[in-house]
Coordinates of C-alpha atoms and ligand atoms in Angstrom, one line a residue:
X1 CA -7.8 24.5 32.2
X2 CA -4.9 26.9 30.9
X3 CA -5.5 29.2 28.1
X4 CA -4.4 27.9 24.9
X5 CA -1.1 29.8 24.7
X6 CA -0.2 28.8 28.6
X7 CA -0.4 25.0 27.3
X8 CA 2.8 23.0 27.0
X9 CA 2.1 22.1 23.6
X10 CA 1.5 25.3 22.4
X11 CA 5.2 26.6 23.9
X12 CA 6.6 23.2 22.4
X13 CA 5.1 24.0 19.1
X14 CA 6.1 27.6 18.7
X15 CA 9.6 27.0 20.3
X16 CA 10.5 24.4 18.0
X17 CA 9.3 26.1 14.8
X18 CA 12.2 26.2 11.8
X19 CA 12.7 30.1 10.6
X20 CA 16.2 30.9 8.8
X21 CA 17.7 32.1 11.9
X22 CA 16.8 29.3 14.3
X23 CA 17.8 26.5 11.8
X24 CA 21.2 25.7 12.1
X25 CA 20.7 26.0 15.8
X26 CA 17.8 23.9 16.3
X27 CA 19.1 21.4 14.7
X28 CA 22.2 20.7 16.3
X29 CA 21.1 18.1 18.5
X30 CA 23.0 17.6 21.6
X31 CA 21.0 14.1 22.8
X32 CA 23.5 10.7 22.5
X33 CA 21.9 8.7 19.8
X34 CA 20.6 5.2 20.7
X35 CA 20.9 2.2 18.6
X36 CA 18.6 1.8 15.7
X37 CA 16.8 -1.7 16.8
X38 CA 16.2 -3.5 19.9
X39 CA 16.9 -7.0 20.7
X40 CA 16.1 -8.7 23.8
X41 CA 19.1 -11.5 24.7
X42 CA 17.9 -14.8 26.2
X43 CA 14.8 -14.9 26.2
X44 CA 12.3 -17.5 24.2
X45 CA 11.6 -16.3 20.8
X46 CA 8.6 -17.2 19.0
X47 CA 8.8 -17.1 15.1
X48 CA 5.3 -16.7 13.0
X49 CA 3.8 -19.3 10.5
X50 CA 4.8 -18.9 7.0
X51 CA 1.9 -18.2 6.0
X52 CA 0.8 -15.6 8.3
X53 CA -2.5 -14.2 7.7
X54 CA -3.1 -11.2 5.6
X55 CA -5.0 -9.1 3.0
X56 CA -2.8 -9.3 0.5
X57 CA -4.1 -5.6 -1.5
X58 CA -3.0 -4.2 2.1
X59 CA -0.3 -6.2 2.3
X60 CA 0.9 -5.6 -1.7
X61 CA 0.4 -1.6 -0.5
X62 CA 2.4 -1.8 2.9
X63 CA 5.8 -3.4 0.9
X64 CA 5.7 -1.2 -1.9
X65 CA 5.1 2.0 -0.3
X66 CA 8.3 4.4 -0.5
X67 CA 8.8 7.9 -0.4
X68 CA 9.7 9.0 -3.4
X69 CA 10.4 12.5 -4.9
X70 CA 11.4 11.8 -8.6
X71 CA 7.9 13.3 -10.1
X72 CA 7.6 14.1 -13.9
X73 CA 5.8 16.7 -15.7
X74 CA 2.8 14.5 -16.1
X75 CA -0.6 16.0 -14.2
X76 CA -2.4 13.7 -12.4
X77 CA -6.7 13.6 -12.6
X78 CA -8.8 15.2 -10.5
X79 CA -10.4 12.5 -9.7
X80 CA -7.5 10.6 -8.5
X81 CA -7.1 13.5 -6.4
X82 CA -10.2 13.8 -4.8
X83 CA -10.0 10.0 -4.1
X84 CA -6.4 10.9 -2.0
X85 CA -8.1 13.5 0.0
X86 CA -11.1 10.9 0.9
X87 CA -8.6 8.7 2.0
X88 CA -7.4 11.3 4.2
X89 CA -10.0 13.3 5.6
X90 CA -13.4 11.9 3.6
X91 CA -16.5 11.3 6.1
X92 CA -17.4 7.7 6.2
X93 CA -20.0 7.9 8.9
X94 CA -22.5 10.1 11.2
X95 CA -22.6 9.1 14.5
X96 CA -24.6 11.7 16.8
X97 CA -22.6 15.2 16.3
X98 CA -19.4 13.4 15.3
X99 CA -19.4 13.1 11.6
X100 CA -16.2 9.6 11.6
X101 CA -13.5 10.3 9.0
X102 CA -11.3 8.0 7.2
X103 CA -9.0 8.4 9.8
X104 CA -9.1 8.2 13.3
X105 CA -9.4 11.5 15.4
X106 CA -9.1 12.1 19.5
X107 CA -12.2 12.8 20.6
X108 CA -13.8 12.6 17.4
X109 CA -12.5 16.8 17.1
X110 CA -10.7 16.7 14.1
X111 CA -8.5 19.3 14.7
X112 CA -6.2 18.9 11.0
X113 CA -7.1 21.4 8.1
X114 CA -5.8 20.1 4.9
X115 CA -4.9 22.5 2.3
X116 CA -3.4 22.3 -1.0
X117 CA -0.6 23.5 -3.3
X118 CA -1.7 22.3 -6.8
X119 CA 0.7 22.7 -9.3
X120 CA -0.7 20.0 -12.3
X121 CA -3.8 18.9 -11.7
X122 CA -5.7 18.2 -14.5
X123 CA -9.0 20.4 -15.1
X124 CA -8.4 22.9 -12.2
X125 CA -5.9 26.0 -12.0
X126 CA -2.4 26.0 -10.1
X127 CA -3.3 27.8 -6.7
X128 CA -3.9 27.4 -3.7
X129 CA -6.7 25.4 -2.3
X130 CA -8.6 24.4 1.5
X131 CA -10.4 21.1 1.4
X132 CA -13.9 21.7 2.1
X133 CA -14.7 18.2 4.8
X134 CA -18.2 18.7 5.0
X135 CA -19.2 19.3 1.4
X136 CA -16.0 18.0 0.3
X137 CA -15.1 20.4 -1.6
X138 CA -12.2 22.6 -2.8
X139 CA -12.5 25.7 -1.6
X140 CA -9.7 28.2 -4.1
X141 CA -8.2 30.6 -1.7
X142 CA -5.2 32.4 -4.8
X143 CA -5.1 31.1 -8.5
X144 CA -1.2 31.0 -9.7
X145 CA 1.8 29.0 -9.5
X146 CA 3.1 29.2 -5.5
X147 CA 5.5 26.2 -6.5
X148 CA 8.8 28.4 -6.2
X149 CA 7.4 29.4 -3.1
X150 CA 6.6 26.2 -1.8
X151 CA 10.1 24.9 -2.5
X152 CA 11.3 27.9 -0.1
X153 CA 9.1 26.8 2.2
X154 CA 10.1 23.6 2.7
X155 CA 13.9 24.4 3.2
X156 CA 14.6 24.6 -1.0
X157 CA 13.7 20.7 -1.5
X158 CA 13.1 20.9 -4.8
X159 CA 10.8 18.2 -5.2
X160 CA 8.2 20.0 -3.5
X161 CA 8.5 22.3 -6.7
X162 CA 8.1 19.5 -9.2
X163 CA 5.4 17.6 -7.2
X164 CA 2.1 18.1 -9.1
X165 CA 0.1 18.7 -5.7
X166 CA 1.1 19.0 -1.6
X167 CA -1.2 18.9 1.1
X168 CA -0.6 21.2 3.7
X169 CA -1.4 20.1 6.8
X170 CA -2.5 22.6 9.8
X171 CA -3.9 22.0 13.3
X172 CA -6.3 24.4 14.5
X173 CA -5.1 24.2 18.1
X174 CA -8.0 25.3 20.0
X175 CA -10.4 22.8 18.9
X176 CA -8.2 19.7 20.9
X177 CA -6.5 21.6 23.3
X178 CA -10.1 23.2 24.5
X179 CA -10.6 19.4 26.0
X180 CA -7.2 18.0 26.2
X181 CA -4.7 21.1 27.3
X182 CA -1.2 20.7 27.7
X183 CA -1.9 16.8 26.4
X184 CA -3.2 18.0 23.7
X185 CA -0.4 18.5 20.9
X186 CA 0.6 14.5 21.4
X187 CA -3.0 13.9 19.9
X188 CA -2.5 16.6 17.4
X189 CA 0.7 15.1 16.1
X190 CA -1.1 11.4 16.3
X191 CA -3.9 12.4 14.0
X192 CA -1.6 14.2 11.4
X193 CA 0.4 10.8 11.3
X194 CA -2.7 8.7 11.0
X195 CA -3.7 11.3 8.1
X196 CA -0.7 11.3 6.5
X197 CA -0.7 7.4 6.4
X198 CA -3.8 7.2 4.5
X199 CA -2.9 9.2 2.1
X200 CA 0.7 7.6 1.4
X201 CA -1.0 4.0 1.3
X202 CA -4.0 5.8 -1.3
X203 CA -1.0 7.1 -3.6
X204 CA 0.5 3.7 -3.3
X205 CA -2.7 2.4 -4.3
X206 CA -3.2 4.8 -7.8
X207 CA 0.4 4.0 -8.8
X208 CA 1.4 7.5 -7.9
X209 CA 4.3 8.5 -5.7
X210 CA 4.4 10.8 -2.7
X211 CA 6.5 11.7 -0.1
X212 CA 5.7 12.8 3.4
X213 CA 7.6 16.3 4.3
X214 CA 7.6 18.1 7.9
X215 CA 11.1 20.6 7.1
X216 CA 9.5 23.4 6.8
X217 CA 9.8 27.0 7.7
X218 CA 6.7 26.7 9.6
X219 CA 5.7 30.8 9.0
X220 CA 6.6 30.8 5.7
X221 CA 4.5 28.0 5.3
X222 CA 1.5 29.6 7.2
X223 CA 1.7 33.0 5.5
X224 CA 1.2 31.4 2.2
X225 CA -1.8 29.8 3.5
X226 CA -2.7 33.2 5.4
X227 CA -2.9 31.5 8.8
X228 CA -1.7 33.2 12.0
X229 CA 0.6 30.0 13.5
X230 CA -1.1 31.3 17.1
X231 CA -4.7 29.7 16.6
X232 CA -3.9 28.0 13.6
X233 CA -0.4 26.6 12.2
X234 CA 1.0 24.3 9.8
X235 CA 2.5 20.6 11.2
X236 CA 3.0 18.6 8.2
X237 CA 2.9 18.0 4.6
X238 CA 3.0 15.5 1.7
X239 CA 4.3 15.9 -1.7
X240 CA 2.6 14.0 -4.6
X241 CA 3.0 13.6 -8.2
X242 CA 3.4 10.8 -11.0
X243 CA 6.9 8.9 -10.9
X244 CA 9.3 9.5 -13.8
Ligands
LIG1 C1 7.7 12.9 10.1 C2 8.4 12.8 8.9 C3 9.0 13.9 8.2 C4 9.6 13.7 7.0 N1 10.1 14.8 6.4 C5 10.7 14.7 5.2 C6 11.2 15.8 4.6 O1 11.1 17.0 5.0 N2 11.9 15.6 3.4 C7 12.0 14.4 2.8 O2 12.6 14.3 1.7 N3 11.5 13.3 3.4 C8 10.9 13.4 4.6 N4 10.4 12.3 5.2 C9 10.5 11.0 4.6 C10 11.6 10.1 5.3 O3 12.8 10.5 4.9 C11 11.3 8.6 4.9 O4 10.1 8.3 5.4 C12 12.4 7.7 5.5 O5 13.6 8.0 4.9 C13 12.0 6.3 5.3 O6 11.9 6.0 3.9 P1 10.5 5.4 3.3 O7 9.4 6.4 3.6 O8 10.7 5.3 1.8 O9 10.2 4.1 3.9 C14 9.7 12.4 6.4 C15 9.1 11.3 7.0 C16 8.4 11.5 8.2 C17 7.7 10.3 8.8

């Protein structure tokens, strides 16, 4: 098994990491694009019923999610905001060691940290907070508004500065990659998706609006949350707030 820094996840990760230099480099692509759908020609097609089976809360949820990043001044509850980050990372279930999640992990090993940027929350201070999974709790790391900071961050997307909370998503590499190795970041990735997904269709569900962010400059990003981006580093984030 390689050390964690000899895996090919963790090169991938740290040699495709945004800083102001890198940027404009990064990003121009050089791969031929491919076209958006794909449509197989004579072949038989099979159509569905019109009434196809369904849930329709789920399905109600699934059409009307968007992202959106038009968030007013308006604070959203705390409540409403500790049901988002059930939805993401809340513990439904304790089976042996593994304590099962909302959302499905490799292995059971949970290797996401959510933390958060609050900016208008009702009935706690702007700061920065870690979710507490086990005793779901916030855990306040700094009181004070980091929302110009977060807007930085996240390559100056403004809404990032207007949304009244963002989760911050990290991966503590070490706790997959000790079973999976160089696999390891696909399943890293795959959980933060599943996560991430939850919590859109939970905003959806409260009527509030949210918007899924992964431009970031990743150490900008992890120094505000004082994690190292070797053992620990930030992968993706979700802006929230309430509509104007
Ligand atoms: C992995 C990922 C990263 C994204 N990053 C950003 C981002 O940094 N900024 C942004 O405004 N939207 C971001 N989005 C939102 C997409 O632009 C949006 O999902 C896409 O345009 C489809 O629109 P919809 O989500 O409303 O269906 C991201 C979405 C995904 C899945």
């Amino acid at each position: 098994m390689p050390e964690l820094k000899q895996t090919l996840g963790y090169e991938y990760l740290q040699s495709t990491k945004f800083d102001r230099q890198s940027l404009f480099t990064l990003r121009k692509s050089q791969v031929d694009p491919a076209p958006l759908m794909k449509v197989y020609r004579d072949v038989p097609r099979i159509s569905f019923p019109q009434e196809a089976s369904s849930n329709r809360d789920l399905q109600g949820l699934l059409s009307k999610r968007r992202s959106r990043r038009d968030y007013s001044e308006h604070s959203i509850d705390l409540q409403d905001l500790g049901f988002l980050l059930w939805s993401c990372q809340g513990i439904t279930e304790q089976r042996g060691r593994l304590y099962l999640r909302t959302a499905p992990s490799a292995g059971g090993l949970y290797p996401i940290e959510t933390y958060l940027a609050v900016n208008k929350v009702n009935g706690i201070s702007p700061g920065l907070y870690h979710l507490n999974v086990r005793d779901f709790v916030l855990e306040q790391l700094v009181e004070g508004d980091f929302s110009s900071n977060l807007e930085q961050a996240c390559l100056g997307q403004k809404f990032m500065a207007q949304s009244a909370v963002s989760l911050i998503w990290s991966a503590v590499l070490r706790r997959n990659m000790a079973k999976y190795g160089h696999r390891g970041l696909r399943y890293i990735f795959m959980d933060a998706g599943h996560i991430c997904q939850n919590l859109l269709l939970a905003v959806e569900s409260l009527g509030l609006a949210g918007c899924p962010v992964a431009a970031f400059f990743d150490e900008e990003l992890n120094s505000m949350f004082g994690l190292s981006g070797e053992e620990e580093s930030v992968i993706y984030s979700a802006a929230v707030g309430i509509s104007k």
